[in-house]
N, CA, C and O atoms as a printed pandas DataFrame, in Angstrom:
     atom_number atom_name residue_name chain_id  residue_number  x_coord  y_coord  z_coord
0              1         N          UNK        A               1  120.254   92.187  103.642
1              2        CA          UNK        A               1  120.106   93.576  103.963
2              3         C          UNK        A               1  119.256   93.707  105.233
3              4         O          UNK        A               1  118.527   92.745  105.481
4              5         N          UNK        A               2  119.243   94.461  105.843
5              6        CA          UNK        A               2  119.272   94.410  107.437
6              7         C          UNK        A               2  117.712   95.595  107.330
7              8         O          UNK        A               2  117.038   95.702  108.355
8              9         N          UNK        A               3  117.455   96.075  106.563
9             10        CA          UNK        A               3  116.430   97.056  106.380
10            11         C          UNK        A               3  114.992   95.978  105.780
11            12         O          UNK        A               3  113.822   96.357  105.738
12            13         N          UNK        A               4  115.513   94.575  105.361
13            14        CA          UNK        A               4  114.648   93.777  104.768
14            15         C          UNK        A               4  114.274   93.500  105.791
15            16         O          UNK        A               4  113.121   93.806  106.094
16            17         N          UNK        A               5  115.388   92.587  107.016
17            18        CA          UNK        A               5  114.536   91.839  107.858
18            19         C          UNK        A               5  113.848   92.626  109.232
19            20         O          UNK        A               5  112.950   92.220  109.970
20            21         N          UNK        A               6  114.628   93.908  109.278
21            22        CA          UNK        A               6  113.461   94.890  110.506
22            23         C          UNK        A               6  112.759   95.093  110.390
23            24         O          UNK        A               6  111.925   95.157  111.293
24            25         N          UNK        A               7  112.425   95.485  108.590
25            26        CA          UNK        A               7  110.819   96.143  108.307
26            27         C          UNK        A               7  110.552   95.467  106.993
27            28         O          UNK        A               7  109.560   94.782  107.241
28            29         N          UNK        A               8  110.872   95.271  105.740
29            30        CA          UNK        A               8  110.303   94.484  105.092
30            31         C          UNK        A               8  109.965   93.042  105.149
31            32         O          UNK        A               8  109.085   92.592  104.415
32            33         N          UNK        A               9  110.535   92.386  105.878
33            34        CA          UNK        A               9  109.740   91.561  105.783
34            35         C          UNK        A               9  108.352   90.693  106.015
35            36         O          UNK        A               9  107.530   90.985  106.883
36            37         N          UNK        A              10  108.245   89.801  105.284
37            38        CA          UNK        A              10  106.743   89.848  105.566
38            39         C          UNK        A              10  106.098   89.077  106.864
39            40         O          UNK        A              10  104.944   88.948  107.270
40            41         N          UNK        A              11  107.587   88.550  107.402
41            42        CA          UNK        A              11  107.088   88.052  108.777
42            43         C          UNK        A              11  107.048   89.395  109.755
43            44         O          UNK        A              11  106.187   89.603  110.609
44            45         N          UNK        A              12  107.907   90.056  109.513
45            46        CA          UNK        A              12  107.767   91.312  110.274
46            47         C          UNK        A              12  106.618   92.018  110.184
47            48         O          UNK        A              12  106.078   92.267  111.262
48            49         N          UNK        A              13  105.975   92.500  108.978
49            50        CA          UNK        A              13  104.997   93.559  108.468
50            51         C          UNK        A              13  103.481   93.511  109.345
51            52         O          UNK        A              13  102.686   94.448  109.428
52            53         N          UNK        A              14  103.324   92.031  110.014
53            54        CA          UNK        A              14  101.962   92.140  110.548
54            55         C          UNK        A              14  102.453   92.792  112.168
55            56         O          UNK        A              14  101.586   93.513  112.664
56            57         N          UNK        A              15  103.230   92.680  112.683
57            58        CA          UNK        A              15  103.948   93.318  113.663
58            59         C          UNK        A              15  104.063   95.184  113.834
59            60         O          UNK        A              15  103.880   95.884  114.829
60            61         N          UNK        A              16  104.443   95.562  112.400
61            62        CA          UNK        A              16  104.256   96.639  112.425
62            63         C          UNK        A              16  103.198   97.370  112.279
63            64         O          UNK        A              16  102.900   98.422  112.846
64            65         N          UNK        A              17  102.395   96.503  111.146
65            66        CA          UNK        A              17  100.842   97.223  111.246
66            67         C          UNK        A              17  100.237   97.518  112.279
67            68         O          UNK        A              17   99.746   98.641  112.390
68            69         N          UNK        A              18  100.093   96.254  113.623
69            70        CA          UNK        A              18  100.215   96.523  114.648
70            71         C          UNK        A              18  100.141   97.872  115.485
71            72         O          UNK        A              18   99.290   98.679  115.859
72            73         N          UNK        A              19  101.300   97.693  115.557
73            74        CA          UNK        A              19  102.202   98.790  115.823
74            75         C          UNK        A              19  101.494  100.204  115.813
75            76         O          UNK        A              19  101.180  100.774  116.858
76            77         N          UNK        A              20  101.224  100.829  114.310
77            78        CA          UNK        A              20  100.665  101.654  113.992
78            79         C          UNK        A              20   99.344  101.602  113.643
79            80         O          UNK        A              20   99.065  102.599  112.978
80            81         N          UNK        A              21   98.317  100.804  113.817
81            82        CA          UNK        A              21   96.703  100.675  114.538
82            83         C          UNK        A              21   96.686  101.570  115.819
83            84         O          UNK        A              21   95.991  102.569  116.004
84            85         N          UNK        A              22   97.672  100.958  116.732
85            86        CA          UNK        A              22   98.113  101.432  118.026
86            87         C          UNK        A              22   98.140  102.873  118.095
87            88         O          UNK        A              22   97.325  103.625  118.630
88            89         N          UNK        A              23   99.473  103.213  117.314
89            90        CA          UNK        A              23   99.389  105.054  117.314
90            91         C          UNK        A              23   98.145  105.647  116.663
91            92         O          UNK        A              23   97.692  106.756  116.946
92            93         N          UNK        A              24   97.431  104.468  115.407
93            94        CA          UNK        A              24   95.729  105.838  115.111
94            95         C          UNK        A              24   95.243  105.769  116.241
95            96         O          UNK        A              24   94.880  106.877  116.636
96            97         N          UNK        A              25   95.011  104.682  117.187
97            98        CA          UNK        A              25   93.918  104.679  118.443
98            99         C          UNK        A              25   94.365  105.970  119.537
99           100         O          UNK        A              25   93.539  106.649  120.147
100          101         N          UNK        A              26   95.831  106.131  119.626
101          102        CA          UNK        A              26   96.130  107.371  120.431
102          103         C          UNK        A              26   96.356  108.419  119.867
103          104         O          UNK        A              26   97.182  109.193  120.353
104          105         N          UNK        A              27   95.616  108.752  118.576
105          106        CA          UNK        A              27   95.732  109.574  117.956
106          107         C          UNK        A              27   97.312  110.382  117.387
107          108         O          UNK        A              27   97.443  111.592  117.199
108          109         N          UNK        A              28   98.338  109.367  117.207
109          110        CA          UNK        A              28   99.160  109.723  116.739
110          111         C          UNK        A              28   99.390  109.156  115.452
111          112         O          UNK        A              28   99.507  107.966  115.161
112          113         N          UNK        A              29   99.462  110.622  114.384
113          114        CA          UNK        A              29   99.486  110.274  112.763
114          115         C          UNK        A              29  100.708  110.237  112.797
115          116         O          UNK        A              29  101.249  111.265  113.205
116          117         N          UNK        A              30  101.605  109.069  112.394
117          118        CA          UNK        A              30  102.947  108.956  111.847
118          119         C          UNK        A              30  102.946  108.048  110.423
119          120         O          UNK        A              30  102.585  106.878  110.298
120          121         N          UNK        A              31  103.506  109.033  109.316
121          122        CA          UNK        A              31  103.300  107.882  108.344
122          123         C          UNK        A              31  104.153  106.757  108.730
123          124         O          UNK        A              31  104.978  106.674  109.640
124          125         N          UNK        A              32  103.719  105.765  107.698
125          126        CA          UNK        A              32  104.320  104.304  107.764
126          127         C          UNK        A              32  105.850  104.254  106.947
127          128         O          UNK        A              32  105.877  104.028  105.738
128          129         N          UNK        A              33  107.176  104.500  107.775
129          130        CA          UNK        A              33  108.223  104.897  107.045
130          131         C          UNK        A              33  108.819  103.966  108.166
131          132         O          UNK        A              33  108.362  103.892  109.307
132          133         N          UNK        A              34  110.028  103.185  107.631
133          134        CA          UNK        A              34  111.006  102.489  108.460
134          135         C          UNK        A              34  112.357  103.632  108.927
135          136         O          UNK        A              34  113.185  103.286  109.769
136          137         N          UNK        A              35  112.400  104.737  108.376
137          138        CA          UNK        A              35  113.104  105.734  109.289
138          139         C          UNK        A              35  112.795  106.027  110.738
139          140         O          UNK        A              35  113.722  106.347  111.483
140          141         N          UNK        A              36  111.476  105.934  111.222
141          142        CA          UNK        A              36  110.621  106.692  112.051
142          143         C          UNK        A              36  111.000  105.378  113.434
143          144         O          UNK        A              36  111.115  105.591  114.641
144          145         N          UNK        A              37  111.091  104.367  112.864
145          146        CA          UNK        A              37  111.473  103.340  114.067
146          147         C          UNK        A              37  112.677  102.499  114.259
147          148         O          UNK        A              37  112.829  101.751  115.225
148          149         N          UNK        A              38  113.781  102.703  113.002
149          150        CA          UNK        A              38  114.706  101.801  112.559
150          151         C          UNK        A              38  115.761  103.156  113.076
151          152         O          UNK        A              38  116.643  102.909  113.898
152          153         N          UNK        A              39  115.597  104.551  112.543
153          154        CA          UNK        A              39  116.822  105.908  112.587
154          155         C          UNK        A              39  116.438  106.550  113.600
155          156         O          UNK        A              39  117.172  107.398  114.108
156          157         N          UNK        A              40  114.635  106.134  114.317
157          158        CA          UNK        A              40  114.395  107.739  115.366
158          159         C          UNK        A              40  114.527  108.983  115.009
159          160         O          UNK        A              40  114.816  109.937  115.732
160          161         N          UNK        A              41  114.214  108.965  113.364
161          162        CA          UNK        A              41  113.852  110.065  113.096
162          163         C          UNK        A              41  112.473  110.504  112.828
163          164         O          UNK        A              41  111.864  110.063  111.853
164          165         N          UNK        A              42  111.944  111.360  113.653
165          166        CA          UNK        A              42  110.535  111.697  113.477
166          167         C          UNK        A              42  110.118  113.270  112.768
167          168         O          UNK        A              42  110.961  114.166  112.719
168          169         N          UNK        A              43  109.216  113.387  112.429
169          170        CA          UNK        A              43  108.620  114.313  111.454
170          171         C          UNK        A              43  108.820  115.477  112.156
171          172         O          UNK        A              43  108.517  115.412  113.347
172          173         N          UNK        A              44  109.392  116.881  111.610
173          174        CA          UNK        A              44  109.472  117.412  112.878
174          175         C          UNK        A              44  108.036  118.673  113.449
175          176         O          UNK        A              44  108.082  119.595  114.263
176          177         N          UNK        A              45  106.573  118.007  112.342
177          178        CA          UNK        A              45  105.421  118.742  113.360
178          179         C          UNK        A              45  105.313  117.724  114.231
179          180         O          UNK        A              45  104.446  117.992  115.062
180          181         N          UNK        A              46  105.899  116.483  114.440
181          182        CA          UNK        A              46  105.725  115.849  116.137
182          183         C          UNK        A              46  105.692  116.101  117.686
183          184         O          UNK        A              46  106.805  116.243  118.193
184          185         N          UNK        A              47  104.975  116.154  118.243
185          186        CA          UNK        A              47  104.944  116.890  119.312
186          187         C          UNK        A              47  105.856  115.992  120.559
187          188         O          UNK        A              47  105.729  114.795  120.814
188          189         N          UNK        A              48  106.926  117.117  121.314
189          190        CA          UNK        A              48  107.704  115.795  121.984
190          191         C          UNK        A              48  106.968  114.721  122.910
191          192         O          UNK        A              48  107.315  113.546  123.028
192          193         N          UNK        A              49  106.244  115.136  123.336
193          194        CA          UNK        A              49  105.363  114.059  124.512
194          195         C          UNK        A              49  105.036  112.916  124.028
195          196         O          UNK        A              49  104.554  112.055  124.764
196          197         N          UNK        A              50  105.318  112.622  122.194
197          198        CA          UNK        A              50  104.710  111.520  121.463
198          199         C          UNK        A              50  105.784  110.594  121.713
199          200         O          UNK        A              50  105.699  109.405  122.022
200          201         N          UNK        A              51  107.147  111.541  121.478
201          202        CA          UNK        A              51  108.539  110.767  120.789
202          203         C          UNK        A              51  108.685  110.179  122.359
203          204         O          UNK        A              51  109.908  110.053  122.424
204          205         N          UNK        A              52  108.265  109.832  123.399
205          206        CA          UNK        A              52  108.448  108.578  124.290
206          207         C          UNK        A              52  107.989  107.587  124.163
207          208         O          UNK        A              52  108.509  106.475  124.255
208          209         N          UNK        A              53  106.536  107.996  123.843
209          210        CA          UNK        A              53  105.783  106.827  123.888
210          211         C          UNK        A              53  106.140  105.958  122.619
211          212         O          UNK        A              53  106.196  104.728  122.632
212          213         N          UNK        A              54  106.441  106.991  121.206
213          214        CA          UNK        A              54  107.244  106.317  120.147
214          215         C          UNK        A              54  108.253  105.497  120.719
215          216         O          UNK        A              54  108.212  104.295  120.456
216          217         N          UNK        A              55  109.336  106.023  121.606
217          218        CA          UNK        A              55  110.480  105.266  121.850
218          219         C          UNK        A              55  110.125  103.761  122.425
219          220         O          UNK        A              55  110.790  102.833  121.965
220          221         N          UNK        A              56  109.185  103.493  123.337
221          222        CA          UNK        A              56  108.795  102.770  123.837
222          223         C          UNK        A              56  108.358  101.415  123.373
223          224         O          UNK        A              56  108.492  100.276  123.820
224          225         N          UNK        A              57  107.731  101.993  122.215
225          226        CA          UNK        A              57  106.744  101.495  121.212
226          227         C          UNK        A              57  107.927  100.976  120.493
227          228         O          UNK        A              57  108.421   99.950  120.960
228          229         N          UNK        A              58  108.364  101.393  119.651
229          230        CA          UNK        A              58  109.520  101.017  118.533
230          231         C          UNK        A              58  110.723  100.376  119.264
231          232         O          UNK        A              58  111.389   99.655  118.522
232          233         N          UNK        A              59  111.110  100.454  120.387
233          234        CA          UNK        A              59  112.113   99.321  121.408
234          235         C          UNK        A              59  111.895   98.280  121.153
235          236         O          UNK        A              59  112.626   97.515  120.524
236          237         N          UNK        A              60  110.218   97.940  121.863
237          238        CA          UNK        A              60  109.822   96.567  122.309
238          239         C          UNK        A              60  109.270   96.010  120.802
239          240         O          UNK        A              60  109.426   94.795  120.675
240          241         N          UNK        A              61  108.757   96.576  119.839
241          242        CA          UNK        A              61  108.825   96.196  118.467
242          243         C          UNK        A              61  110.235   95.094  117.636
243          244         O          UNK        A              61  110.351   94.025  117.038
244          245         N          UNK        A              62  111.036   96.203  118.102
245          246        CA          UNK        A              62  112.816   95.693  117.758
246          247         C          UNK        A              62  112.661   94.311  118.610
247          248         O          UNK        A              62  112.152   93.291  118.146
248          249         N          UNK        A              63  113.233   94.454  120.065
249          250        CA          UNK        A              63  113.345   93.617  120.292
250          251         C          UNK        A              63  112.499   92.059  120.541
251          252         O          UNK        A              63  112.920   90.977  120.951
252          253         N          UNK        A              64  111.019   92.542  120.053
253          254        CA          UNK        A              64  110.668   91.423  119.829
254          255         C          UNK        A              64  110.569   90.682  118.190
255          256         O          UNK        A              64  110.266   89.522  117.908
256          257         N          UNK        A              65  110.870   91.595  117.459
257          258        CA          UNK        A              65  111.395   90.914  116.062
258          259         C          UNK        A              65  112.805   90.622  116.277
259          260         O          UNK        A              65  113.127   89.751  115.468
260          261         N          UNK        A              66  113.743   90.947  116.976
261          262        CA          UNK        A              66  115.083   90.062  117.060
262          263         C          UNK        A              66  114.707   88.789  118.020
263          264         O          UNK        A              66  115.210   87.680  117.841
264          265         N          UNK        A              67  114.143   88.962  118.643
265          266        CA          UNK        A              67  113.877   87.483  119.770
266          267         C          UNK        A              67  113.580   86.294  118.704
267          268         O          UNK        A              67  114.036   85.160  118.851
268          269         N          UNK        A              68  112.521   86.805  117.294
269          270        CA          UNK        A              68  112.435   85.821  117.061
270          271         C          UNK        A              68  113.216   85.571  115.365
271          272         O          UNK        A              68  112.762   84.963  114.395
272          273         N          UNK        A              69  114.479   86.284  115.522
273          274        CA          UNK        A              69  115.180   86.862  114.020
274          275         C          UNK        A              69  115.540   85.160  112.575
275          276         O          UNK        A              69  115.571   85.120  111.345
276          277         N          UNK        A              70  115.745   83.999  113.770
277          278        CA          UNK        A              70  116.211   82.860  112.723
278          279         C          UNK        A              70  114.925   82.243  113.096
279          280         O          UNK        A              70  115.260   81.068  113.245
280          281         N          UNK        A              71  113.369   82.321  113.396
281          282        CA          UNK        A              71  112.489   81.647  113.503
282          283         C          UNK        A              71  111.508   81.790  112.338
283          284         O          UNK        A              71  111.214   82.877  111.842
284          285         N          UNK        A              72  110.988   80.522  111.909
285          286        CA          UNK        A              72  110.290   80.848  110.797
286          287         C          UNK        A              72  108.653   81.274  111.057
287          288         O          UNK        A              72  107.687   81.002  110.345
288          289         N          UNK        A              73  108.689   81.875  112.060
289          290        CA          UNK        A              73  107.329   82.881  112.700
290          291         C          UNK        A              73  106.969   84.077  112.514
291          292         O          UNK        A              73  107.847   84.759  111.985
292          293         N          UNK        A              74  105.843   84.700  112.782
293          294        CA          UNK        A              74  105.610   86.276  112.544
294          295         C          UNK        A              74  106.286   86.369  114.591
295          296         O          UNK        A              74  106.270   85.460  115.422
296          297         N          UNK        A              75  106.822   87.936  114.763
297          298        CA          UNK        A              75  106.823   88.294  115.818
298          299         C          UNK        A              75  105.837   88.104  116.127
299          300         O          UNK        A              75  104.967   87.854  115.293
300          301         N          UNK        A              76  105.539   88.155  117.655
301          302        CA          UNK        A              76  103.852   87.865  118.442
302          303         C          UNK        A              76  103.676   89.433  118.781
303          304         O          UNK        A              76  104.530   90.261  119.099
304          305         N          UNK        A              77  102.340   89.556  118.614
305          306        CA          UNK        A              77  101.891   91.385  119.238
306          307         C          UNK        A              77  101.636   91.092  120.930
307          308         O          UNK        A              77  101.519   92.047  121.698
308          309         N          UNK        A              78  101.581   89.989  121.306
309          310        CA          UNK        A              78  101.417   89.877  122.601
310          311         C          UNK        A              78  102.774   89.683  123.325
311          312         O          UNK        A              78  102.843   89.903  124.534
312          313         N          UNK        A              79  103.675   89.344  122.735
313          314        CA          UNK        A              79  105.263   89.798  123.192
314          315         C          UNK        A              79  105.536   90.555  123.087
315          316         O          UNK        A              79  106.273   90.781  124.047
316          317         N          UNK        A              80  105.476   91.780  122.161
317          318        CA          UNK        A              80  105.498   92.873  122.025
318          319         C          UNK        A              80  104.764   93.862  122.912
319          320         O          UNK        A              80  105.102   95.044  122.962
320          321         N          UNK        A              81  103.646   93.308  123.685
321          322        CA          UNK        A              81  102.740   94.432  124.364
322          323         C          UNK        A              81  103.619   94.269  125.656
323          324         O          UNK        A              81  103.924   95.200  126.402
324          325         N          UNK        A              82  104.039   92.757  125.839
325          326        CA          UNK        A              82  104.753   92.089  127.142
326          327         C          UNK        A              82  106.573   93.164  127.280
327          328         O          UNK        A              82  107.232   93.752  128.137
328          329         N          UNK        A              83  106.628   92.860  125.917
329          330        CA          UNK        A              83  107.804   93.630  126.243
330          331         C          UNK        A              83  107.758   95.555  126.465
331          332         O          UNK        A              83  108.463   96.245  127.201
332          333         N          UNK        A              84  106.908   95.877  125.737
333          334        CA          UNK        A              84  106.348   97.438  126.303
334          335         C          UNK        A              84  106.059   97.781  127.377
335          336         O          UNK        A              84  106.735   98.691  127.857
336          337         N          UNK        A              85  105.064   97.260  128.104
337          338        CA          UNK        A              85  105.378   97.177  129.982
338          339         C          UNK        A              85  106.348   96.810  130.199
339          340         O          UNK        A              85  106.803   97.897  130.555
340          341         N          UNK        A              86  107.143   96.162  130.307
341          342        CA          UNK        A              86  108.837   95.808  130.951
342          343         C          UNK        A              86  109.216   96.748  131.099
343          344         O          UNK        A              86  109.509   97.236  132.190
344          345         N          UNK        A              87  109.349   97.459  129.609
345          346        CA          UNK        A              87  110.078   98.627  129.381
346          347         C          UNK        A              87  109.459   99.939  129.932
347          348         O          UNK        A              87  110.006  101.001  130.229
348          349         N          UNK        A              88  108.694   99.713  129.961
349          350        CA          UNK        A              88  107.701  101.190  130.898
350          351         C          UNK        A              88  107.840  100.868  132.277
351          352         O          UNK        A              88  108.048  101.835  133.010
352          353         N          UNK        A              89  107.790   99.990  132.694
353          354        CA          UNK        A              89  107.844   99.461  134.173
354          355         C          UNK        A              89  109.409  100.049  134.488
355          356         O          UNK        A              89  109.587  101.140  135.030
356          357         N          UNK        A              90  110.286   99.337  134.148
357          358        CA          UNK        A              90  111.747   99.122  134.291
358          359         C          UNK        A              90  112.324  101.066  134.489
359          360         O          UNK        A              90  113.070  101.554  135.337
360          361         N          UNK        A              91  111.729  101.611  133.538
361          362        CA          UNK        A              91  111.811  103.223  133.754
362          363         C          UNK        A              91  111.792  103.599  134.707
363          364         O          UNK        A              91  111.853  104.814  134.893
């Protein structure tokens, strides 16, 4: 099931915590739901100026848990930060 290995799993899960440390520090409350980064569906008191930096955020998340999808590793948060500038840059 494809919802196990984006977000449940437990090589994934330290990746996402991550993730959302990140949004308390910029003061964005999003609960912890695999809709919010897997469907892009966000809550709708979200304010739009968030849902970029969400997009941004939840891209380079993805694609650094597929980079490492048949490896028996946690994603790295430092590939993940690597791939978030790319993606902000590349804009």
């Amino acid at each position: 099931m494809l919802v196990h290995r984006w977000w449940e799993c437990k090589l994934a899960q330290p990746l996402w915590k991550a993730v959302w440390r990140f949004l308390k520090e910029i003061k964005s409350e999003l609960p912890f739901n695999p809709v919010i980064p897997l469907l892009g569906i966000h809550p709708k008191e979200n304010k739009s100026f968030y849902k970029k930096i969400h997009a941004f955020m939840f891209i380079a998340a993805l694609f650094t848990i597929a980079k490492t999808w048949n490896q028996p590793k946690c994603p790295s948060v430092v590939d993940w930060i690597r791939k978030m500038l790319y993606i902000y840059t590349m804009e």
